[in-house]
PDB file of C-alpha atoms and ligand atoms in Angstrom:
ATOM      1  CA  MET A 142      16.136  11.631  -6.449  1.00 69.00           C
ATOM      2  CA  LYS A 143      16.587  13.295  -3.096  1.00 83.00           C
ATOM      3  CA  ASP A 144      12.851  13.740  -2.605  1.00 88.00           C
ATOM      4  CA  TRP A 145      12.056  10.016  -2.934  1.00 91.00           C
ATOM      5  CA  ASP A 146      15.129   9.036  -0.914  1.00 91.00           C
ATOM      6  CA  ALA A 147      13.883  11.201   1.941  1.00 89.00           C
ATOM      7  CA  ALA A 148      10.306   9.961   1.569  1.00 87.00           C
ATOM      8  CA  ALA A 149      11.107   6.232   1.294  1.00 90.00           C
ATOM      9  CA  MET A 150      10.349   5.221   4.884  1.00 87.00           C
ATOM     10  CA  ASP A 151       7.157   7.272   5.142  1.00 84.00           C
ATOM     11  CA  TRP A 152       5.930   6.110   1.738  1.00 85.00           C
ATOM     12  CA  SER A 153       6.541   2.484   2.564  1.00 88.00           C
ATOM     13  CA  SER A 154       5.037   2.541   6.053  1.00 85.00           C
ATOM     14  CA  GLN A 155       1.914   4.165   4.591  1.00 81.00           C
ATOM     15  CA  LEU A 156       1.575   1.326   2.074  1.00 85.00           C
ATOM     16  CA  THR A 157       2.369  -1.546   4.422  1.00 83.00           C
ATOM     17  CA  ALA A 158      -0.162  -0.187   6.935  1.00 79.00           C
ATOM     18  CA  GLY A 159      -2.824  -0.338   4.177  1.00 75.00           C
ATOM     19  CA  TYR A 160      -3.344   3.376   4.780  1.00 76.00           C
ATOM     20  CA  ASP A 161      -3.747   4.143   1.087  1.00 81.00           C
ATOM     21  CA  ARG A 162      -7.319   2.900   0.714  1.00 86.00           C
ATOM     22  CA  VAL A 163      -7.725   4.553  -2.684  1.00 90.00           C
ATOM     23  CA  ARG A 164      -4.945   2.345  -3.996  1.00 92.00           C
ATOM     24  CA  GLU A 165      -6.329  -0.812  -2.399  1.00 91.00           C
ATOM     25  CA  GLU A 166     -10.012  -0.330  -3.204  1.00 91.00           C
ATOM     26  CA  TYR A 167      -9.903   1.538  -6.520  1.00 94.00           C
ATOM     27  CA  ASN A 168      -6.604   2.044  -8.337  1.00 96.00           C
ATOM     28  CA  TRP A 169      -4.860  -1.337  -7.995  1.00 96.00           C
ATOM     29  CA  PRO A 170      -7.903  -3.577  -8.684  1.00 96.00           C
ATOM     30  CA  ALA A 171      -8.585  -1.711 -11.940  1.00 97.00           C
ATOM     31  CA  PHE A 172      -4.930  -1.837 -12.991  1.00 98.00           C
ATOM     32  CA  GLU A 173      -4.656  -5.528 -12.179  1.00 98.00           C
ATOM     33  CA  ALA A 174      -7.751  -6.201 -14.286  1.00 98.00           C
ATOM     34  CA  MET A 175      -6.212  -4.298 -17.215  1.00 98.00           C
ATOM     35  CA  ILE A 176      -2.907  -6.185 -17.218  1.00 98.00           C
ATOM     36  CA  GLY A 177      -4.582  -9.583 -16.786  1.00 98.00           C
ATOM     37  CA  LEU A 178      -2.749 -12.814 -15.953  1.00 97.00           C
ATOM     38  CA  VAL A 179       0.975 -12.396 -15.433  1.00 98.00           C
ATOM     39  CA  THR A 180       1.833 -15.993 -14.553  1.00 98.00           C
ATOM     40  CA  GLY A 181       5.107 -17.001 -16.191  1.00 97.00           C
ATOM     41  CA  LEU A 182       5.832 -13.532 -17.585  1.00 98.00           C
ATOM     42  CA  GLU A 183       9.126 -11.677 -17.258  1.00 98.00           C
ATOM     43  CA  VAL A 184       8.160  -8.249 -15.968  1.00 98.00           C
ATOM     44  CA  VAL A 185      10.013  -5.002 -15.317  1.00 98.00           C
ATOM     45  CA  ASP A 186       8.482  -2.789 -12.616  1.00 98.00           C
ATOM     46  CA  LEU A 187       9.656   0.722 -13.520  1.00 98.00           C
ATOM     47  CA  GLY A 188       9.765   3.139 -10.564  1.00 98.00           C
ATOM     48  CA  CYS A 189       9.135   0.208  -8.241  1.00 98.00           C
ATOM     49  CA  GLY A 190       9.574   2.234  -5.040  1.00 97.00           C
ATOM     50  CA  ASP A 191       9.446  -0.040  -1.998  1.00 96.00           C
ATOM     51  CA  GLY A 192       8.479  -3.006  -4.199  1.00 97.00           C
ATOM     52  CA  ASP A 193       4.819  -3.177  -3.250  1.00 96.00           C
ATOM     53  CA  VAL A 194       3.654  -3.782  -6.837  1.00 98.00           C
ATOM     54  CA  THR A 195       6.761  -5.842  -7.605  1.00 98.00           C
ATOM     55  CA  ARG A 196       5.782  -8.292  -4.868  1.00 97.00           C
ATOM     56  CA  ARG A 197       2.118  -8.345  -5.934  1.00 97.00           C
ATOM     57  CA  LEU A 198       3.187  -9.341  -9.466  1.00 98.00           C
ATOM     58  CA  ALA A 199       5.599 -12.000  -8.183  1.00 97.00           C
ATOM     59  CA  ARG A 200       2.840 -13.448  -5.978  1.00 96.00           C
ATOM     60  CA  SER A 201       0.751 -13.735  -9.155  1.00 97.00           C
ATOM     61  CA  GLY A 202       3.447 -15.857 -10.771  1.00 97.00           C
ATOM     62  CA  ALA A 203       5.662 -13.373 -12.649  1.00 97.00           C
ATOM     63  CA  THR A 204       9.437 -13.072 -12.481  1.00 97.00           C
ATOM     64  CA  VAL A 205       9.989  -9.388 -11.774  1.00 98.00           C
ATOM     65  CA  THR A 206      12.852  -6.904 -11.947  1.00 98.00           C
ATOM     66  CA  GLY A 207      12.093  -3.789  -9.919  1.00 98.00           C
ATOM     67  CA  ILE A 208      14.058  -0.724 -11.026  1.00 98.00           C
ATOM     68  CA  ASP A 209      14.168   2.689  -9.381  1.00 98.00           C
ATOM     69  CA  PRO A 210      16.653   5.574  -9.183  1.00 97.00           C
ATOM     70  CA  SER A 211      16.128   6.006  -5.442  1.00 96.00           C
ATOM     71  CA  GLU A 212      18.739   4.091  -3.439  1.00 97.00           C
ATOM     72  CA  GLN A 213      16.638   4.400  -0.297  1.00 96.00           C
ATOM     73  CA  MET A 214      13.536   3.009  -1.986  1.00 97.00           C
ATOM     74  CA  ILE A 215      15.484   0.026  -3.297  1.00 97.00           C
ATOM     75  CA  ALA A 216      17.004  -0.555   0.152  1.00 97.00           C
ATOM     76  CA  VAL A 217      13.499  -0.656   1.671  1.00 96.00           C
ATOM     77  CA  ALA A 218      12.268  -2.910  -1.163  1.00 97.00           C
ATOM     78  CA  ARG A 219      15.101  -5.393  -0.566  1.00 97.00           C
ATOM     79  CA  ALA A 220      14.424  -5.430   3.170  1.00 96.00           C
ATOM     80  CA  LEU A 221      10.743  -6.223   2.569  1.00 95.00           C
ATOM     81  CA  THR A 222      11.287  -8.952  -0.035  1.00 94.00           C
ATOM     82  CA  GLN A 223      12.020 -12.652   0.396  1.00 91.00           C
ATOM     83  CA  SER A 224      10.966 -14.033  -2.991  1.00 84.00           C
ATOM     84  CA  GLY A 225      13.626 -15.454  -5.277  1.00 86.00           C
ATOM     85  CA  ASP A 226      11.476 -14.383  -8.253  1.00 89.00           C
ATOM     86  CA  ILE A 227      12.314 -10.723  -7.615  1.00 97.00           C
ATOM     87  CA  HIS A 228      15.447  -8.792  -8.416  1.00 97.00           C
ATOM     88  CA  TYR A 229      15.949  -5.058  -7.698  1.00 98.00           C
ATOM     89  CA  GLU A 230      18.307  -2.527  -9.298  1.00 97.00           C
ATOM     90  CA  VAL A 231      19.117   1.106  -8.596  1.00 97.00           C
ATOM     91  CA  VAL A 232      19.141   2.711 -12.050  1.00 97.00           C
ATOM     92  CA  PRO A 233      20.038   6.097 -13.560  1.00 97.00           C
ATOM     93  CA  GLN A 234      17.115   8.508 -13.363  1.00 95.00           C
ATOM     94  CA  GLU A 235      17.578   9.755 -16.944  1.00 95.00           C
ATOM     95  CA  ALA A 236      17.977   6.263 -18.460  1.00 96.00           C
ATOM     96  CA  PRO A 237      16.339   3.719 -16.171  1.00 97.00           C
ATOM     97  CA  PHE A 238      16.368   0.882 -18.733  1.00 98.00           C
ATOM     98  CA  ALA A 239      20.077   1.291 -19.571  1.00 96.00           C
ATOM     99  CA  GLY A 240      21.209  -1.981 -17.926  1.00 94.00           C
ATOM    100  CA  LEU A 241      18.536  -4.179 -19.502  1.00 98.00           C
ATOM    101  CA  PRO A 242      19.086  -6.156 -22.741  1.00 98.00           C
ATOM    102  CA  ASN A 243      17.085  -5.570 -25.919  1.00 98.00           C
ATOM    103  CA  SER A 244      13.874  -7.598 -26.366  1.00 98.00           C
ATOM    104  CA  SER A 245      14.185  -9.215 -22.931  1.00 97.00           C
ATOM    105  CA  THR A 246      10.831  -8.418 -21.292  1.00 98.00           C
ATOM    106  CA  ASP A 247       7.199  -9.474 -21.738  1.00 98.00           C
ATOM    107  CA  LEU A 248       5.679  -6.635 -19.720  1.00 98.00           C
ATOM    108  CA  VAL A 249       6.856  -3.294 -18.346  1.00 98.00           C
ATOM    109  CA  VAL A 250       4.604  -1.819 -15.679  1.00 98.00           C
ATOM    110  CA  SER A 251       4.847   1.543 -14.010  1.00 98.00           C
ATOM    111  CA  PHE A 252       2.278   2.057 -11.292  1.00 98.00           C
ATOM    112  CA  MET A 253       1.973   5.713 -10.245  1.00 97.00           C
ATOM    113  CA  GLY A 254       5.527   6.438 -11.378  1.00 96.00           C
ATOM    114  CA  VAL A 255       4.953   8.691 -14.423  1.00 95.00           C
ATOM    115  CA  MET A 256       4.312  11.829 -12.341  1.00 94.00           C
ATOM    116  CA  SER A 257       7.786  11.489 -10.782  1.00 93.00           C
ATOM    117  CA  MET A 258       9.531  11.185 -14.163  1.00 95.00           C
ATOM    118  CA  ARG A 259      10.928  14.423 -15.538  1.00 91.00           C
ATOM    119  CA  ASP A 260      11.184  13.305 -19.162  1.00 93.00           C
ATOM    120  CA  LEU A 261       9.061  10.571 -20.739  1.00 96.00           C
ATOM    121  CA  THR A 262      11.105  10.285 -23.961  1.00 97.00           C
ATOM    122  CA  PRO A 263      13.869   8.053 -22.489  1.00 97.00           C
ATOM    123  CA  ILE A 264      11.156   6.039 -20.765  1.00 98.00           C
ATOM    124  CA  ALA A 265       9.364   5.404 -24.067  1.00 98.00           C
ATOM    125  CA  VAL A 266      12.587   4.715 -25.994  1.00 98.00           C
ATOM    126  CA  GLY A 267      13.833   2.345 -23.276  1.00 98.00           C
ATOM    127  CA  ALA A 268      10.538   0.480 -22.947  1.00 98.00           C
ATOM    128  CA  ALA A 269      10.291  -0.015 -26.712  1.00 98.00           C
ATOM    129  CA  ARG A 270      13.832  -1.386 -26.729  1.00 98.00           C
ATOM    130  CA  VAL A 271      13.536  -3.877 -23.823  1.00 98.00           C
ATOM    131  CA  LEU A 272      10.109  -5.239 -24.763  1.00 98.00           C
ATOM    132  CA  ARG A 273       9.903  -8.352 -26.878  1.00 98.00           C
ATOM    133  CA  PRO A 274       7.795  -8.026 -30.037  1.00 98.00           C
ATOM    134  CA  GLY A 275       4.189  -8.192 -28.807  1.00 98.00           C
ATOM    135  CA  GLY A 276       5.299  -7.224 -25.269  1.00 98.00           C
ATOM    136  CA  ARG A 277       3.275  -4.660 -23.343  1.00 98.00           C
ATOM    137  CA  LEU A 278       3.854  -1.461 -21.403  1.00 98.00           C
ATOM    138  CA  ALA A 279       1.209  -0.680 -18.745  1.00 98.00           C
ATOM    139  CA  LEU A 280       1.024   2.667 -16.958  1.00 98.00           C
ATOM    140  CA  ALA A 281      -1.114   3.909 -14.075  1.00 98.00           C
ATOM    141  CA  LEU A 282      -1.011   7.648 -13.424  1.00 98.00           C
ATOM    142  CA  LEU A 283      -2.999  10.474 -11.934  1.00 96.00           C
ATOM    143  CA  HIS A 284      -5.483  11.522 -14.606  1.00 96.00           C
ATOM    144  CA  PRO A 285      -3.887  14.434 -16.484  1.00 95.00           C
ATOM    145  CA  CYS A 286      -7.289  16.132 -16.882  1.00 94.00           C
ATOM    146  CA  PHE A 287      -8.828  15.566 -13.466  1.00 94.00           C
ATOM    147  CA  SER A 288      -5.999  15.222 -10.932  1.00 91.00           C
ATOM    148  CA  HIS A 289      -3.709  18.244 -11.140  1.00 91.00           C
ATOM    149  CA  SER A 290      -2.983  21.522  -9.441  1.00 89.00           C
ATOM    150  CA  GLY A 291      -5.300  23.527 -11.736  1.00 90.00           C
ATOM    151  CA  MET A 292      -8.398  21.958 -10.216  1.00 92.00           C
ATOM    152  CA  ALA A 293     -10.049  21.916  -6.817  1.00 93.00           C
ATOM    153  CA  TRP A 294     -12.892  20.004  -5.235  1.00 94.00           C
ATOM    154  CA  ARG A 295     -15.712  22.211  -3.901  1.00 93.00           C
ATOM    155  CA  LYS A 296     -18.932  21.444  -2.115  1.00 91.00           C
ATOM    156  CA  ASN A 297     -22.163  22.981  -3.389  1.00 89.00           C
ATOM    157  CA  ASN A 298     -24.722  24.317  -0.929  1.00 90.00           C
ATOM    158  CA  ASP A 299     -26.816  21.185  -1.433  1.00 90.00           C
ATOM    159  CA  GLY A 300     -23.830  19.038  -0.371  1.00 85.00           C
ATOM    160  CA  SER A 301     -23.024  17.800  -3.893  1.00 88.00           C
ATOM    161  CA  ILE A 302     -19.410  17.830  -5.034  1.00 90.00           C
ATOM    162  CA  LEU A 303     -18.076  20.045  -7.802  1.00 92.00           C
ATOM    163  CA  LEU A 304     -14.765  19.838  -9.636  1.00 94.00           C
ATOM    164  CA  GLU A 305     -13.590  23.365 -10.366  1.00 94.00           C
ATOM    165  CA  LEU A 306     -11.080  23.775 -13.188  1.00 92.00           C
ATOM    166  CA  SER A 307      -8.996  26.954 -13.350  1.00 91.00           C
ATOM    167  CA  ARG A 308      -6.578  25.765 -16.023  1.00 89.00           C
ATOM    168  CA  TYR A 309      -5.443  22.715 -17.973  1.00 87.00           C
ATOM    169  CA  ALA A 310      -3.435  23.673 -21.018  1.00 76.00           C
ATOM    170  CA  THR A 311      -0.773  25.472 -19.013  1.00 71.00           C
ATOM    171  CA  VAL A 312      -0.108  22.339 -16.985  1.00 65.00           C
ATOM    172  CA  SER A 313       3.439  21.736 -18.111  1.00 61.00           C
ATOM    173  CA  ASP A 314       7.167  21.569 -17.740  1.00 64.00           C
ATOM    174  CA  VAL A 315       7.750  23.054 -14.334  1.00 67.00           C
ATOM    175  CA  PRO A 316       7.606  20.374 -11.671  1.00 73.00           C
ATOM    176  CA  GLY A 317       5.235  21.112  -8.840  1.00 80.00           C
ATOM    177  CA  SER A 318       4.871  18.984  -5.761  1.00 80.00           C
ATOM    178  CA  ILE A 319       2.429  16.568  -4.227  1.00 82.00           C
ATOM    179  CA  THR A 320       1.939  16.062  -0.506  1.00 79.00           C
ATOM    180  CA  PHE A 321       1.050  12.808   1.223  1.00 73.00           C
ATOM    181  CA  GLN A 322      -0.086  12.377   4.811  1.00 72.00           C
ATOM    182  CA  THR A 323       2.050   9.966   6.781  1.00 67.00           C
ATOM    183  CA  THR A 324       0.696   7.114   8.845  1.00 63.00           C
ATOM    184  CA  ARG A 325       1.304   9.396  11.823  1.00 60.00           C
ATOM    185  CA  GLU A 326      -2.179  10.644  11.091  1.00 56.00           C
ATOM    186  CA  ASN A 327      -2.852  12.210  14.428  1.00 55.00           C
ATOM    187  CA  ASP A 328       0.067  14.592  14.426  1.00 61.00           C
ATOM    188  CA  GLY A 329      -0.846  15.757  10.893  1.00 65.00           C
ATOM    189  CA  SER A 330       2.647  15.150   9.539  1.00 77.00           C
ATOM    190  CA  SER A 331       3.193  14.858   5.820  1.00 79.00           C
ATOM    191  CA  PHE A 332       5.888  14.564   3.171  1.00 78.00           C
ATOM    192  CA  ALA A 333       6.138  16.157  -0.261  1.00 83.00           C
ATOM    193  CA  VAL A 334       7.764  14.984  -3.481  1.00 86.00           C
ATOM    194  CA  SER A 335       8.105  16.691  -6.836  1.00 85.00           C
ATOM    195  CA  ARG A 336       5.434  16.065  -9.412  1.00 90.00           C
ATOM    196  CA  GLN A 337       5.572  16.611 -13.171  1.00 91.00           C
ATOM    197  CA  GLU A 338       2.199  17.668 -14.526  1.00 91.00           C
ATOM    198  CA  ARG A 339       1.400  17.015 -18.165  1.00 93.00           C
ATOM    199  CA  THR A 340      -1.434  17.336 -20.605  1.00 93.00           C
ATOM    200  CA  LEU A 341      -2.991  14.170 -21.971  1.00 95.00           C
ATOM    201  CA  SER A 342      -1.235  14.537 -25.316  1.00 95.00           C
ATOM    202  CA  SER A 343       2.154  15.066 -23.687  1.00 94.00           C
ATOM    203  CA  VAL A 344       1.684  11.790 -21.811  1.00 97.00           C
ATOM    204  CA  LEU A 345       0.748   9.863 -24.957  1.00 98.00           C
ATOM    205  CA  THR A 346       3.005  11.366 -27.622  1.00 97.00           C
ATOM    206  CA  PRO A 347       6.415  10.033 -26.417  1.00 98.00           C
ATOM    207  CA  PHE A 348       5.068   6.449 -26.486  1.00 98.00           C
ATOM    208  CA  LEU A 349       3.206   6.750 -29.785  1.00 98.00           C
ATOM    209  CA  SER A 350       6.361   8.266 -31.318  1.00 98.00           C
ATOM    210  CA  GLU A 351       8.207   5.022 -30.535  1.00 98.00           C
ATOM    211  CA  ASN A 352       5.589   3.055 -32.495  1.00 97.00           C
ATOM    212  CA  LEU A 353       4.123   1.612 -29.314  1.00 98.00           C
ATOM    213  CA  HIS A 354       0.469   0.904 -30.118  1.00 98.00           C
ATOM    214  CA  LEU A 355      -2.136   2.052 -27.638  1.00 98.00           C
ATOM    215  CA  THR A 356      -4.230  -1.020 -26.821  1.00 98.00           C
ATOM    216  CA  SER A 357      -6.040   0.127 -23.649  1.00 98.00           C
ATOM    217  CA  PHE A 358      -7.100   3.583 -22.560  1.00 98.00           C
ATOM    218  CA  GLU A 359      -9.015   3.273 -19.317  1.00 98.00           C
ATOM    219  CA  GLU A 360     -10.465   5.846 -16.951  1.00 98.00           C
ATOM    220  CA  PRO A 361     -11.425   3.512 -14.119  1.00 97.00           C
ATOM    221  CA  GLN A 362     -14.200   4.296 -11.695  1.00 95.00           C
ATOM    222  CA  PRO A 363     -14.403   2.803  -8.212  1.00 94.00           C
ATOM    223  CA  SER A 364     -16.868  -0.074  -8.009  1.00 91.00           C
ATOM    224  CA  ALA A 365     -20.290   0.414  -6.401  1.00 92.00           C
ATOM    225  CA  GLU A 366     -19.191  -1.862  -3.524  1.00 91.00           C
ATOM    226  CA  ALA A 367     -16.013   0.155  -2.965  1.00 90.00           C
ATOM    227  CA  VAL A 368     -18.050   3.372  -2.823  1.00 93.00           C
ATOM    228  CA  GLU A 369     -20.415   1.753  -0.373  1.00 93.00           C
ATOM    229  CA  THR A 370     -17.631   0.952   2.101  1.00 90.00           C
ATOM    230  CA  ASN A 371     -15.567   4.087   1.462  1.00 89.00           C
ATOM    231  CA  ARG A 372     -17.754   7.143   0.762  1.00 88.00           C
ATOM    232  CA  HIS A 373     -14.652   9.183  -0.013  1.00 87.00           C
ATOM    233  CA  LEU A 374     -14.403   7.336  -3.337  1.00 91.00           C
ATOM    234  CA  ARG A 375     -17.784   8.622  -4.489  1.00 92.00           C
ATOM    235  CA  ARG A 376     -16.452  11.744  -6.224  1.00 94.00           C
ATOM    236  CA  TRP A 377     -14.397   9.586  -8.606  1.00 94.00           C
ATOM    237  CA  ARG A 378     -17.467   7.632  -9.552  1.00 94.00           C
ATOM    238  CA  ASP A 379     -19.943  10.501  -9.742  1.00 92.00           C
ATOM    239  CA  VAL A 380     -17.781  13.347 -11.078  1.00 94.00           C
ATOM    240  CA  ALA A 381     -14.487  12.358 -12.725  1.00 96.00           C
ATOM    241  CA  PRO A 382     -11.926   9.542 -12.630  1.00 97.00           C
ATOM    242  CA  ALA A 383      -8.799  10.091 -10.525  1.00 96.00           C
ATOM    243  CA  PHE A 384      -6.579   7.807 -12.606  1.00 97.00           C
ATOM    244  CA  LEU A 385      -5.676   7.004 -16.171  1.00 98.00           C
ATOM    245  CA  HIS A 386      -4.562   3.480 -17.076  1.00 98.00           C
ATOM    246  CA  LEU A 387      -2.803   2.971 -20.385  1.00 98.00           C
ATOM    247  CA  GLU A 388      -1.480  -0.085 -22.132  1.00 98.00           C
ATOM    248  CA  PHE A 389       0.744  -0.083 -25.217  1.00 98.00           C
ATOM    249  CA  LYS A 390       1.916  -3.014 -27.296  1.00 98.00           C
ATOM    250  CA  ARG A 391       5.249  -3.238 -29.064  1.00 98.00           C
TER     251      ARG A 391
HETATM  252  C1  SAM B 230       4.812   7.277  -6.326  1.00 90.83           C
HETATM  253  S1  SAM B 230       6.251   6.283  -6.231  1.00 90.83           S
HETATM  254  C2  SAM B 230       5.545   4.773  -6.821  1.00 90.83           C
HETATM  255  C3  SAM B 230       6.256   3.568  -6.345  1.00 90.83           C
HETATM  256  C4  SAM B 230       5.637   2.224  -6.753  1.00 90.83           C
HETATM  257  N1  SAM B 230       5.445   2.094  -8.175  1.00 90.83           N
HETATM  258  C5  SAM B 230       4.334   2.000  -6.036  1.00 90.83           C
HETATM  259  O1  SAM B 230       3.282   2.286  -6.606  1.00 90.83           O
HETATM  260  O2  SAM B 230       4.368   1.556  -4.897  1.00 90.83           O
HETATM  261  C6  SAM B 230       7.180   6.861  -7.656  1.00 90.83           C
HETATM  262  C7  SAM B 230       8.534   6.186  -7.821  1.00 90.83           C
HETATM  263  O3  SAM B 230       9.089   6.590  -9.094  1.00 90.83           O
HETATM  264  C8  SAM B 230      10.492   6.657  -8.948  1.00 90.83           C
HETATM  265  N2  SAM B 230      11.071   7.455 -10.043  1.00 90.83           N
HETATM  266  C9  SAM B 230      11.295   8.790 -10.085  1.00 90.83           C
HETATM  267  N3  SAM B 230      11.872   9.133 -11.250  1.00 90.83           N
HETATM  268  C10 SAM B 230      12.019   7.998 -11.961  1.00 90.83           C
HETATM  269  C11 SAM B 230      12.574   7.693 -13.251  1.00 90.83           C
HETATM  270  N4  SAM B 230      13.069   8.631 -14.042  1.00 90.83           N
HETATM  271  N5  SAM B 230      12.566   6.412 -13.649  1.00 90.83           N
HETATM  272  C12 SAM B 230      12.054   5.439 -12.864  1.00 90.83           C
HETATM  273  N6  SAM B 230      11.529   5.670 -11.642  1.00 90.83           N
HETATM  274  C13 SAM B 230      11.501   6.926 -11.195  1.00 90.83           C
HETATM  275  C14 SAM B 230      10.663   7.254  -7.548  1.00 90.83           C
HETATM  276  O4  SAM B 230      11.968   7.048  -7.031  1.00 90.83           O
HETATM  277  C15 SAM B 230       9.580   6.550  -6.759  1.00 90.83           C
HETATM  278  O5  SAM B 230      10.050   5.387  -6.137  1.00 90.83           O
END
């Protein structure tokens, strides 16, 4: 968890500054539409980081437990949170649901957490255990087919964008890394965290094996209005989606 502990302040300042426009204008609106109304629900935010999504869900009327193995992330989350409808816990990385009772949750969400998780089997087993019958698990992740280290964006001579794929099937067990720019944009500083790449089937199989039923499989595109105000989003509308949003039902 050392990587996320070290990155906690930079990650959080990037979010609170609204620097991550892709999240604000593309990824979150599509995810929020998929999960629908959360008013009155008991929600677990798995890999909650600095609590950004945890607070969004609480503002929409849910009672939320944010869990994360990074002590630094949870410390930042607590410092940023006033709401009494939110509770945070530092949890074991290999068994993040361990402290939660069986059948105690209406909805488990994990927004952009899956790539940081080394093994999805305990995640699937734990989610299936803590969800009430009919409860849902909602995941947002980088698209396993179109957002990984075996691909690169290129520009054609006519200015159009091309997604070049050098490999997919070998995307696997060895964690790579992903680099984020900090809000200190002008000095070009960045931070890197480890990233587990997976094929589409290796994302889905652990959850399907726990008899969680896939109820939504979405490859969201940025809206026309979002593309209009942020041209950088165009590639994910015209060429391939950056994210995969999944929902399973217990
Ligand atoms: C990209 S951050 C996302 C944070 C938050 N969901 C958000 O979108 O603002 C990924 C988070 O996953 C957490 N994480 C890493 N391994 C985990 C695991 N095994 N179980 C739960 N969370 C984990 C990290 O500590 C980090 O806070």
